[in-house]
Amino acid sequence: MPKKSKTPTVRNAFYAQSGGVTAVINASAAGVIDACRKHRKHIGTLYAGRHGIVGALTEDLIDTSQESTASIKALRHTPSGAFGSARYKLKSIEQDRAKYERLIEVFRAHNIGYFFYNGGNDSMDTAHKVSAISTELNYPIICVGVPKTVDNDLPITDCCPGFGSVAKYVAVSTQEAALDVASMARTSTKVFILEVMGRHAGWIAAAAGLAGGTREQAPHIILFPEITFNRAKFVARVKACVAKQGFCVIVVSEGVKGPNGKFLAEGTTVDAFGHAQLGGAAPEIARIVKDDLGYKHHWAVADYLQRAARHIASKTDVDQAYAVGQAAVEFAIQGKNAVLPVIVRQSDKPYRWTIAPAPLSAVANVEKKVPRRFVTADGFGITAACRRYLSPLIAGEDYPPFKEGLPVYVKLKNKAVKRKLKTRFKV
Ligand code: F6P
């Protein structure tokens, strides 16, 4: 029977970034840090995990109190994961008991009573399990998720911080590349293909549709993971588009699947979550265009450019990312455990939103896909309802400061906390 611990009233907190990073995950970190600093009566020091949860397992903690107010302010406009993120999946408590117990051991050693986990579906599942094991081991911890994923596939929340900025980058890039190909099409390139992220959900691909309001405007074809790829139908549409418009702009999600149920872009690498590493749908589509139609074409994979593009971040997204970070701390202080702050849409135009708590259990491992009513009947475009949903998420600009032509991003000190445990843990 584990011994019952007497918990001090002021307890420290632990924050970790998880999964693929975004242009605004650091804005959430800034929200968490600012709110913790405001609540010194309840929260002592906020530690961050170096490389996310891996930092907790290996007792490699970062003391965020060493960072100046100016650095935390600059964190809000700095892309990527300032403390390092991790793709590191903890399985069920039965399968990975030693890891969960190690987490509690580290938390106990550093008097950590609050756990803020900034990630997507898998990470919300981990936060939920940490909350369960903390009860089981009589070491109470308040676990609060902080939503983040460019894929926009968390349920309940109106959108996921990180998505709005990718959506804006993809819509802007599609608009600009379309102008380029339109200028060249008479004598040169007729087809441009842009591949965007979104493993199972086509939200990012859908966002490209914001670049054009009508079927005549680019992007002329969007390929969603939710719609099975049909080669003959696709080729016919490209041909008709080039015949009518003179050129064709295609946006393809990395998650598009063929009739055999396999990704067009499936590689051989699998990450720690067991997800196939994707990338390669655009060259596959380009090959089809060349083989079946012979048009001159260009293709591009937006890859990390899209999720790191802080220079053209959506102001709405930055505001929401910061707000969910702050709200996570407020909820924790109110004693709300095993929850995450979600964004609740109050109105489309003007876009009004509030934040409310939702249970981690309702979000963990659930993927929200693009609903069929957001895709046009032919499967190649977005509907007015989809546009209404997406438009406010890319609204507004929040430029970082620039110096000599480049954005000025902060590099934190990331000072390590002295280890307290003798035991080392290998991950
Ligand atoms: O976090 C989601 C995501 O952005 C996916 O859309 C994409 O497939 C994946 O991350 C790529 O991540 P990684 O950097 O781990 O290869």
Short mmCIF file of C-alpha atoms and ligand atoms in Angstrom, two decimals:
data_model
loop_
_atom_site.label_atom_id
_atom_site.label_comp_id
_atom_site.label_asym_id
_atom_site.label_seq_id
_atom_site.Cartn_x
_atom_site.Cartn_y
_atom_site.Cartn_z
CA MET A 1 0.00 0.00 0.00
CA PRO A 2 1.66 3.31 -1.02
CA LYS A 3 2.05 5.73 1.87
CA LYS A 4 -0.27 8.69 2.05
CA SER A 5 1.65 11.91 1.56
CA LYS A 6 0.97 15.20 3.31
CA THR A 7 0.78 17.73 0.51
CA PRO A 8 2.03 21.29 1.09
CA THR A 9 -0.33 24.11 0.13
CA VAL A 10 2.04 25.85 -2.27
CA ARG A 11 3.04 23.34 -4.88
CA ASN A 12 5.16 23.57 -7.98
CA ALA A 13 3.88 22.99 -11.49
CA PHE A 14 5.15 21.11 -14.51
CA TYR A 15 4.52 22.08 -18.14
CA ALA A 16 5.43 19.98 -21.16
CA GLN A 17 5.08 20.39 -24.90
CA SER A 18 4.08 17.31 -26.83
CA GLY A 19 3.82 16.10 -30.41
CA GLY A 20 4.40 18.17 -33.52
CA VAL A 21 5.09 21.80 -32.71
CA THR A 22 3.25 24.79 -34.13
CA ALA A 23 3.72 28.49 -34.78
CA VAL A 24 1.83 29.28 -31.57
CA ILE A 25 2.52 26.52 -29.03
CA ASN A 26 4.97 28.90 -27.35
CA ALA A 27 2.16 31.44 -27.04
CA SER A 28 0.35 28.82 -24.94
CA ALA A 29 3.53 28.34 -22.91
CA ALA A 30 3.65 32.10 -22.35
CA GLY A 31 0.01 31.98 -21.20
CA VAL A 32 0.79 29.20 -18.72
CA ILE A 33 3.91 30.95 -17.43
CA ASP A 34 2.27 34.37 -17.04
CA ALA A 35 -0.70 32.87 -15.20
CA CYS A 36 1.53 30.82 -12.87
CA ARG A 37 3.54 33.94 -12.06
CA LYS A 38 0.30 35.71 -11.21
CA HIS A 39 -0.74 32.98 -8.79
CA ARG A 40 2.35 32.70 -6.61
CA LYS A 41 0.16 32.07 -3.56
CA HIS A 42 -0.81 28.72 -5.05
CA ILE A 43 1.95 27.82 -7.47
CA GLY A 44 5.60 27.95 -6.44
CA THR A 45 7.87 27.38 -9.43
CA LEU A 46 6.81 26.32 -12.89
CA TYR A 47 9.13 23.70 -14.31
CA ALA A 48 9.15 22.71 -17.98
CA GLY A 49 10.16 19.35 -19.38
CA ARG A 50 13.20 19.40 -21.61
CA HIS A 51 11.81 17.63 -24.66
CA GLY A 52 8.40 17.29 -23.14
CA ILE A 53 7.48 14.28 -21.07
CA VAL A 54 10.93 12.80 -21.67
CA GLY A 55 12.28 15.58 -19.45
CA ALA A 56 9.97 14.46 -16.64
CA LEU A 57 10.95 10.80 -16.94
CA THR A 58 14.66 11.61 -16.99
CA GLU A 59 14.30 14.32 -14.32
CA ASP A 60 15.59 16.87 -16.80
CA LEU A 61 13.51 19.83 -15.68
CA ILE A 62 13.86 23.45 -16.75
CA ASP A 63 13.39 26.27 -14.26
CA THR A 64 11.15 28.78 -16.06
CA SER A 65 11.53 31.29 -13.20
CA GLN A 66 14.99 32.03 -14.57
CA GLU A 67 13.48 33.57 -17.70
CA SER A 68 12.91 37.32 -17.77
CA THR A 69 9.52 38.93 -18.32
CA ALA A 70 10.82 40.20 -21.68
CA SER A 71 11.74 36.67 -22.77
CA ILE A 72 8.31 35.34 -21.88
CA LYS A 73 6.73 38.21 -23.78
CA ALA A 74 8.86 37.29 -26.81
CA LEU A 75 7.89 33.63 -26.41
CA ARG A 76 4.42 34.64 -27.50
CA HIS A 77 5.71 35.49 -30.98
CA THR A 78 8.33 32.72 -31.31
CA PRO A 79 7.41 29.56 -33.26
CA SER A 80 8.37 25.93 -32.44
CA GLY A 81 8.70 24.37 -28.99
CA ALA A 82 10.97 26.53 -26.82
CA PHE A 83 11.56 23.74 -24.27
CA GLY A 84 11.69 20.94 -26.82
CA SER A 85 8.74 18.72 -27.65
CA ALA A 86 8.52 14.94 -27.91
CA ARG A 87 6.74 12.29 -29.80
CA TYR A 88 6.74 9.88 -26.91
CA LYS A 89 3.71 7.76 -26.28
CA LEU A 90 2.91 6.32 -22.88
CA LYS A 91 0.75 3.25 -23.38
CA SER A 92 -1.86 1.99 -20.94
CA ILE A 93 -1.07 2.07 -17.21
CA GLU A 94 -0.83 -1.74 -17.23
CA GLN A 95 1.67 -1.75 -20.12
CA ASP A 96 3.75 1.22 -18.98
CA ARG A 97 3.31 1.18 -15.19
CA ALA A 98 7.02 1.77 -14.53
CA LYS A 99 6.93 4.99 -16.57
CA TYR A 100 3.83 6.33 -14.84
CA GLU A 101 5.31 5.50 -11.45
CA ARG A 102 8.53 7.22 -12.44
CA LEU A 103 6.58 10.36 -13.38
CA ILE A 104 4.98 10.41 -9.95
CA GLU A 105 8.36 9.80 -8.33
CA VAL A 106 9.82 12.84 -10.11
CA PHE A 107 6.75 14.97 -9.37
CA ARG A 108 6.90 13.98 -5.70
CA ALA A 109 10.63 14.77 -5.48
CA HIS A 110 10.02 18.28 -6.82
CA ASN A 111 6.75 18.93 -5.00
CA ILE A 112 4.89 19.17 -8.31
CA GLY A 113 1.16 19.33 -7.81
CA TYR A 114 0.06 20.67 -11.18
CA PHE A 115 0.69 19.08 -14.57
CA PHE A 116 -0.01 21.07 -17.75
CA TYR A 117 0.28 19.00 -20.91
CA ASN A 118 0.27 20.92 -24.19
CA GLY A 119 -0.58 18.56 -27.02
CA GLY A 120 -3.10 16.76 -29.21
CA ASN A 121 -5.30 13.67 -28.88
CA ASP A 122 -2.61 11.24 -27.70
CA SER A 123 -1.25 13.72 -25.16
CA MET A 124 -4.69 14.33 -23.67
CA ASP A 125 -4.89 10.58 -23.18
CA THR A 126 -1.55 10.62 -21.31
CA ALA A 127 -2.64 13.55 -19.11
CA HIS A 128 -5.80 11.65 -18.28
CA LYS A 129 -3.82 8.56 -17.29
CA VAL A 130 -1.40 10.59 -15.16
CA SER A 131 -4.39 11.97 -13.32
CA ALA A 132 -5.67 8.41 -12.70
CA ILE A 133 -2.33 7.05 -11.49
CA SER A 134 -1.78 10.03 -9.20
CA THR A 135 -5.01 9.13 -7.39
CA GLU A 136 -4.04 5.48 -7.27
CA LEU A 137 -0.62 6.30 -5.79
CA ASN A 138 -2.04 8.78 -3.29
CA TYR A 139 -0.03 11.64 -4.70
CA PRO A 140 -2.70 14.10 -5.83
CA ILE A 141 -1.87 16.05 -8.97
CA ILE A 142 -4.15 18.35 -10.88
CA CYS A 143 -3.74 17.46 -14.55
CA VAL A 144 -4.92 19.95 -17.12
CA GLY A 145 -4.46 19.65 -20.87
CA VAL A 146 -3.61 22.58 -23.10
CA PRO A 147 -4.97 21.92 -26.60
CA LYS A 148 -2.62 22.12 -29.56
CA THR A 149 -2.51 20.58 -33.00
CA VAL A 150 -2.18 21.96 -36.49
CA ASP A 151 -4.39 19.09 -37.64
CA ASN A 152 -7.42 20.69 -35.91
CA ASP A 153 -8.75 17.24 -35.12
CA LEU A 154 -9.60 17.51 -31.40
CA PRO A 155 -13.30 17.10 -30.69
CA ILE A 156 -15.47 19.48 -28.63
CA THR A 157 -13.28 22.55 -29.10
CA ASP A 158 -14.28 24.91 -31.92
CA CYS A 159 -10.72 24.73 -33.24
CA CYS A 160 -7.23 23.82 -32.04
CA PRO A 161 -4.54 26.40 -31.40
CA GLY A 162 -1.91 26.00 -34.10
CA PHE A 163 -4.45 25.33 -36.82
CA GLY A 164 -5.47 28.92 -37.60
CA SER A 165 -1.91 29.91 -38.40
CA VAL A 166 -1.24 26.91 -40.64
CA ALA A 167 -4.58 27.55 -42.31
CA LYS A 168 -3.59 31.15 -42.98
CA TYR A 169 -0.16 30.20 -44.34
CA VAL A 170 -1.68 27.58 -46.65
CA ALA A 171 -4.47 29.88 -47.88
CA VAL A 172 -2.00 32.72 -48.52
CA SER A 173 0.53 30.44 -50.23
CA THR A 174 -2.15 28.92 -52.44
CA GLN A 175 -3.37 32.38 -53.44
CA GLU A 176 0.14 33.59 -54.25
CA ALA A 177 1.29 30.46 -56.11
CA ALA A 178 -1.93 30.55 -58.13
CA LEU A 179 -1.06 34.06 -59.34
CA ASP A 180 2.34 32.75 -60.42
CA VAL A 181 1.03 29.80 -62.40
CA ALA A 182 -1.72 31.93 -63.95
CA SER A 183 0.97 34.22 -65.35
CA MET A 184 2.99 31.36 -66.81
CA ALA A 185 0.30 28.97 -68.01
CA ARG A 186 0.01 30.12 -71.63
CA THR A 187 3.49 28.93 -72.54
CA SER A 188 4.76 26.99 -69.52
CA THR A 189 3.47 25.44 -66.27
CA LYS A 190 -0.19 24.40 -66.36
CA VAL A 191 -0.54 22.59 -63.05
CA PHE A 192 0.69 23.43 -59.58
CA ILE A 193 0.30 20.95 -56.72
CA LEU A 194 0.73 21.84 -53.05
CA GLU A 195 0.89 19.13 -50.41
CA VAL A 196 -0.22 20.06 -46.90
CA MET A 197 -0.30 18.28 -43.55
CA GLY A 198 -3.25 16.52 -41.98
CA ARG A 199 -2.80 12.84 -41.39
CA HIS A 200 -6.43 11.75 -41.11
CA ALA A 201 -8.35 15.00 -41.16
CA GLY A 202 -8.42 17.40 -44.09
CA TRP A 203 -8.81 20.66 -42.18
CA ILE A 204 -5.57 22.15 -43.47
CA ALA A 205 -6.36 21.17 -47.05
CA ALA A 206 -9.83 22.67 -46.62
CA ALA A 207 -8.28 25.94 -45.46
CA ALA A 208 -6.56 26.31 -48.84
CA GLY A 209 -10.07 26.68 -50.22
CA LEU A 210 -10.29 30.07 -48.51
CA ALA A 211 -7.96 31.39 -51.23
CA GLY A 212 -10.72 31.20 -53.86
CA GLY A 213 -14.40 31.94 -53.55
CA THR A 214 -15.72 30.23 -56.69
CA ARG A 215 -15.11 27.01 -58.63
CA GLU A 216 -13.20 29.05 -61.24
CA GLN A 217 -10.78 30.41 -58.68
CA ALA A 218 -7.77 28.54 -57.31
CA PRO A 219 -7.48 26.10 -55.69
CA HIS A 220 -9.49 24.29 -58.36
CA ILE A 221 -9.10 20.90 -56.74
CA ILE A 222 -8.69 19.95 -53.09
CA LEU A 223 -7.96 16.33 -52.24
CA PHE A 224 -9.17 15.43 -48.74
CA PRO A 225 -8.26 12.38 -46.64
CA GLU A 226 -11.98 12.00 -45.96
CA ILE A 227 -12.71 11.43 -49.69
CA THR A 228 -11.27 8.34 -51.38
CA PHE A 229 -9.04 9.32 -54.29
CA ASN A 230 -10.53 8.41 -57.67
CA ARG A 231 -7.91 8.70 -60.40
CA ALA A 232 -10.23 8.83 -63.40
CA LYS A 233 -12.47 11.49 -61.85
CA PHE A 234 -9.44 13.50 -60.78
CA VAL A 235 -7.75 13.41 -64.19
CA ALA A 236 -10.98 14.41 -65.93
CA ARG A 237 -11.33 17.39 -63.59
CA VAL A 238 -7.74 18.55 -64.15
CA LYS A 239 -8.23 18.30 -67.92
CA ALA A 240 -11.49 20.26 -67.84
CA CYS A 241 -9.95 22.90 -65.60
CA VAL A 242 -6.91 23.44 -67.84
CA ALA A 243 -9.21 23.58 -70.88
CA LYS A 244 -11.40 26.22 -69.26
CA GLN A 245 -9.08 28.25 -67.03
CA GLY A 246 -5.78 27.57 -68.74
CA PHE A 247 -4.24 26.20 -65.55
CA CYS A 248 -5.07 24.14 -62.50
CA VAL A 249 -4.05 24.55 -58.86
CA ILE A 250 -4.38 21.43 -56.71
CA VAL A 251 -4.02 21.15 -52.95
CA VAL A 252 -3.52 17.63 -51.67
CA SER A 253 -3.58 16.50 -48.07
CA GLU A 254 -0.76 14.18 -47.06
CA GLY A 255 -3.46 11.88 -45.70
CA VAL A 256 -5.23 11.15 -49.00
CA LYS A 257 -5.96 7.46 -49.50
CA GLY A 258 -6.58 5.41 -52.60
CA PRO A 259 -9.41 2.89 -53.10
CA ASN A 260 -7.20 0.22 -51.48
CA GLY A 261 -7.33 2.21 -48.23
CA LYS A 262 -3.61 2.98 -48.34
CA PHE A 263 -2.09 6.46 -48.11
CA LEU A 264 -0.90 7.77 -51.49
CA ALA A 265 2.11 9.05 -49.56
CA GLU A 266 2.84 6.22 -47.18
CA GLY A 267 6.53 5.92 -46.31
CA THR A 268 8.16 3.13 -44.35
CA THR A 269 8.89 5.11 -41.16
CA VAL A 270 6.61 4.90 -38.15
CA ASP A 271 6.82 7.37 -35.22
CA ALA A 272 6.61 6.66 -31.47
CA PHE A 273 2.83 6.95 -31.59
CA GLY A 274 2.76 4.23 -34.25
CA HIS A 275 1.71 6.71 -36.94
CA ALA A 276 3.14 6.25 -40.44
CA GLN A 277 5.36 9.15 -41.48
CA LEU A 278 3.70 10.74 -44.45
CA GLY A 279 4.96 13.04 -47.18
CA GLY A 280 4.97 12.34 -50.88
CA ALA A 281 1.34 12.77 -51.96
CA ALA A 282 2.28 15.76 -54.14
CA PRO A 283 4.91 13.92 -56.21
CA GLU A 284 2.46 11.02 -56.57
CA ILE A 285 -0.24 13.37 -57.88
CA ALA A 286 2.36 15.04 -60.12
CA ARG A 287 3.27 11.65 -61.57
CA ILE A 288 -0.40 10.99 -62.38
CA VAL A 289 -0.75 14.43 -64.03
CA LYS A 290 2.34 13.77 -66.13
CA ASP A 291 1.48 10.18 -67.07
CA ASP A 292 -2.19 10.78 -67.89
CA LEU A 293 -2.13 14.34 -69.22
CA GLY A 294 1.47 15.26 -69.92
CA TYR A 295 1.13 18.83 -68.62
CA LYS A 296 4.12 20.77 -67.39
CA HIS A 297 3.73 21.05 -63.65
CA HIS A 298 5.40 22.09 -60.40
CA TRP A 299 4.79 20.62 -56.99
CA ALA A 300 5.71 21.60 -53.45
CA VAL A 301 5.43 20.08 -50.01
CA ALA A 302 4.66 22.74 -47.40
CA ASP A 303 5.93 20.39 -44.67
CA TYR A 304 7.49 22.19 -41.65
CA LEU A 305 7.28 25.56 -43.43
CA GLN A 306 3.53 25.58 -42.80
CA ARG A 307 3.56 24.81 -39.08
CA ALA A 308 6.57 27.05 -38.34
CA ALA A 309 5.27 30.07 -40.25
CA ARG A 310 4.96 32.50 -37.35
CA HIS A 311 5.65 35.49 -39.63
CA ILE A 312 2.16 35.20 -41.09
CA ALA A 313 0.37 33.77 -38.03
CA SER A 314 -3.33 34.34 -37.51
CA LYS A 315 -4.01 36.83 -34.75
CA THR A 316 -7.08 34.85 -33.74
CA ASP A 317 -4.90 31.76 -33.37
CA VAL A 318 -2.23 33.55 -31.32
CA ASP A 319 -4.87 35.03 -29.02
CA GLN A 320 -6.55 31.65 -28.55
CA ALA A 321 -3.25 29.83 -27.95
CA TYR A 322 -2.30 32.30 -25.22
CA ALA A 323 -5.81 32.23 -23.72
CA VAL A 324 -5.96 28.42 -23.39
CA GLY A 325 -2.57 28.47 -21.64
CA GLN A 326 -3.84 31.02 -19.14
CA ALA A 327 -7.17 29.25 -18.71
CA ALA A 328 -5.44 25.93 -17.98
CA VAL A 329 -3.77 27.52 -14.95
CA GLU A 330 -6.98 29.23 -13.81
CA PHE A 331 -8.84 25.91 -14.00
CA ALA A 332 -6.08 24.17 -12.05
CA ILE A 333 -6.25 26.76 -9.31
CA GLN A 334 -10.01 26.32 -9.12
CA GLY A 335 -9.30 22.63 -8.48
CA LYS A 336 -10.60 21.45 -11.86
CA ASN A 337 -8.81 18.17 -12.52
CA ALA A 338 -8.56 16.03 -15.68
CA VAL A 339 -9.94 18.77 -17.91
CA LEU A 340 -8.71 20.91 -20.77
CA PRO A 341 -9.81 24.38 -21.82
CA VAL A 342 -11.74 24.32 -25.08
CA ILE A 343 -12.77 27.14 -27.37
CA VAL A 344 -16.50 27.68 -27.63
CA ARG A 345 -17.79 29.59 -30.66
CA GLN A 346 -20.45 32.12 -29.73
CA SER A 347 -20.93 33.62 -33.19
CA ASP A 348 -19.41 33.43 -36.70
CA LYS A 349 -19.62 37.08 -37.71
CA PRO A 350 -18.25 38.78 -35.76
CA TYR A 351 -16.30 35.78 -34.49
CA ARG A 352 -16.88 35.57 -30.74
CA TRP A 353 -15.47 32.84 -28.56
CA THR A 354 -15.17 31.92 -24.93
CA ILE A 355 -13.28 29.23 -23.06
CA ALA A 356 -14.81 26.39 -21.07
CA PRO A 357 -13.49 23.25 -19.40
CA ALA A 358 -14.08 19.85 -21.04
CA PRO A 359 -13.17 16.44 -19.59
CA LEU A 360 -9.90 14.98 -20.85
CA SER A 361 -11.66 11.62 -21.18
CA ALA A 362 -13.96 13.06 -23.86
CA VAL A 363 -11.06 14.32 -25.96
CA ALA A 364 -8.41 11.63 -25.50
CA ASN A 365 -7.77 9.65 -28.68
CA VAL A 366 -10.80 11.05 -30.55
CA GLU A 367 -10.22 12.53 -34.03
CA LYS A 368 -12.56 15.14 -35.49
CA LYS A 369 -12.68 14.87 -39.27
CA VAL A 370 -13.98 17.32 -41.86
CA PRO A 371 -17.74 16.62 -42.07
CA ARG A 372 -19.19 15.74 -45.46
CA ARG A 373 -21.36 18.88 -45.44
CA PHE A 374 -18.14 20.97 -45.53
CA VAL A 375 -17.07 19.34 -48.82
CA THR A 376 -18.77 20.11 -52.14
CA ALA A 377 -20.85 17.33 -53.74
CA ASP A 378 -18.08 16.57 -56.29
CA GLY A 379 -15.59 16.03 -53.42
CA PHE A 380 -13.11 18.63 -54.72
CA GLY A 381 -13.94 21.83 -52.87
CA ILE A 382 -15.30 23.46 -49.73
CA THR A 383 -18.86 24.57 -49.14
CA ALA A 384 -20.13 27.93 -47.88
CA ALA A 385 -20.65 26.35 -44.42
CA CYS A 386 -17.00 25.31 -44.34
CA ARG A 387 -15.90 28.78 -45.40
CA ARG A 388 -18.06 30.28 -42.65
CA TYR A 389 -16.40 28.02 -40.10
CA LEU A 390 -12.82 28.57 -41.32
CA SER A 391 -12.76 32.29 -42.21
CA PRO A 392 -12.56 33.74 -38.69
CA LEU A 393 -9.79 31.33 -37.71
CA ILE A 394 -7.30 32.95 -40.11
CA ALA A 395 -8.39 36.49 -39.33
CA GLY A 396 -5.95 39.16 -38.26
CA GLU A 397 -2.18 39.44 -38.29
CA ASP A 398 0.17 39.35 -35.32
CA TYR A 399 3.58 40.07 -36.82
CA PRO A 400 6.70 39.37 -34.80
CA PRO A 401 9.20 42.23 -34.56
CA PHE A 402 11.67 42.32 -37.46
CA LYS A 403 15.33 43.33 -37.46
CA GLU A 404 17.44 43.61 -40.59
CA GLY A 405 14.74 41.85 -42.54
CA LEU A 406 14.35 38.85 -40.25
CA PRO A 407 11.92 38.12 -37.42
CA VAL A 408 13.41 38.41 -33.96
CA TYR A 409 12.73 35.19 -32.05
CA VAL A 410 13.74 34.45 -28.48
CA LYS A 411 16.07 31.71 -27.33
CA LEU A 412 15.39 30.86 -23.68
CA LYS A 413 18.13 30.09 -21.15
CA ASN A 414 16.46 26.77 -20.31
CA LYS A 415 18.40 26.42 -17.06
CA ALA A 416 18.32 22.91 -15.62
CA VAL A 417 16.88 22.21 -12.17
CA LYS A 418 19.19 20.31 -9.80
CA ARG A 419 18.30 16.63 -9.78
CA LYS A 420 16.99 15.18 -6.51
CA LEU A 421 16.72 11.53 -7.35
CA LYS A 422 19.56 9.06 -7.32
CA THR A 423 17.87 6.73 -9.76
CA ARG A 424 18.27 7.42 -13.47
CA PHE A 425 15.61 6.51 -15.99
CA LYS A 426 16.42 5.56 -19.56
CA VAL A 427 13.90 6.35 -22.29
O1 F6P B 1 1.25 17.03 -35.32
C1 F6P B 1 0.58 16.66 -36.47
C2 F6P B 1 1.46 16.69 -37.68
O2 F6P B 1 1.71 18.01 -37.95
C3 F6P B 1 0.86 15.93 -38.86
O3 F6P B 1 -0.02 16.65 -39.66
C4 F6P B 1 2.07 15.43 -39.60
O4 F6P B 1 1.82 14.26 -40.29
C5 F6P B 1 3.02 15.19 -38.49
O5 F6P B 1 2.71 16.09 -37.47
C6 F6P B 1 4.45 15.27 -38.84
O6 F6P B 1 5.18 15.22 -37.67
P1 F6P B 1 6.68 14.79 -37.43
O7 F6P B 1 7.44 16.05 -37.27
O8 F6P B 1 6.70 14.02 -36.15
O9 F6P B 1 7.10 13.96 -38.60
#
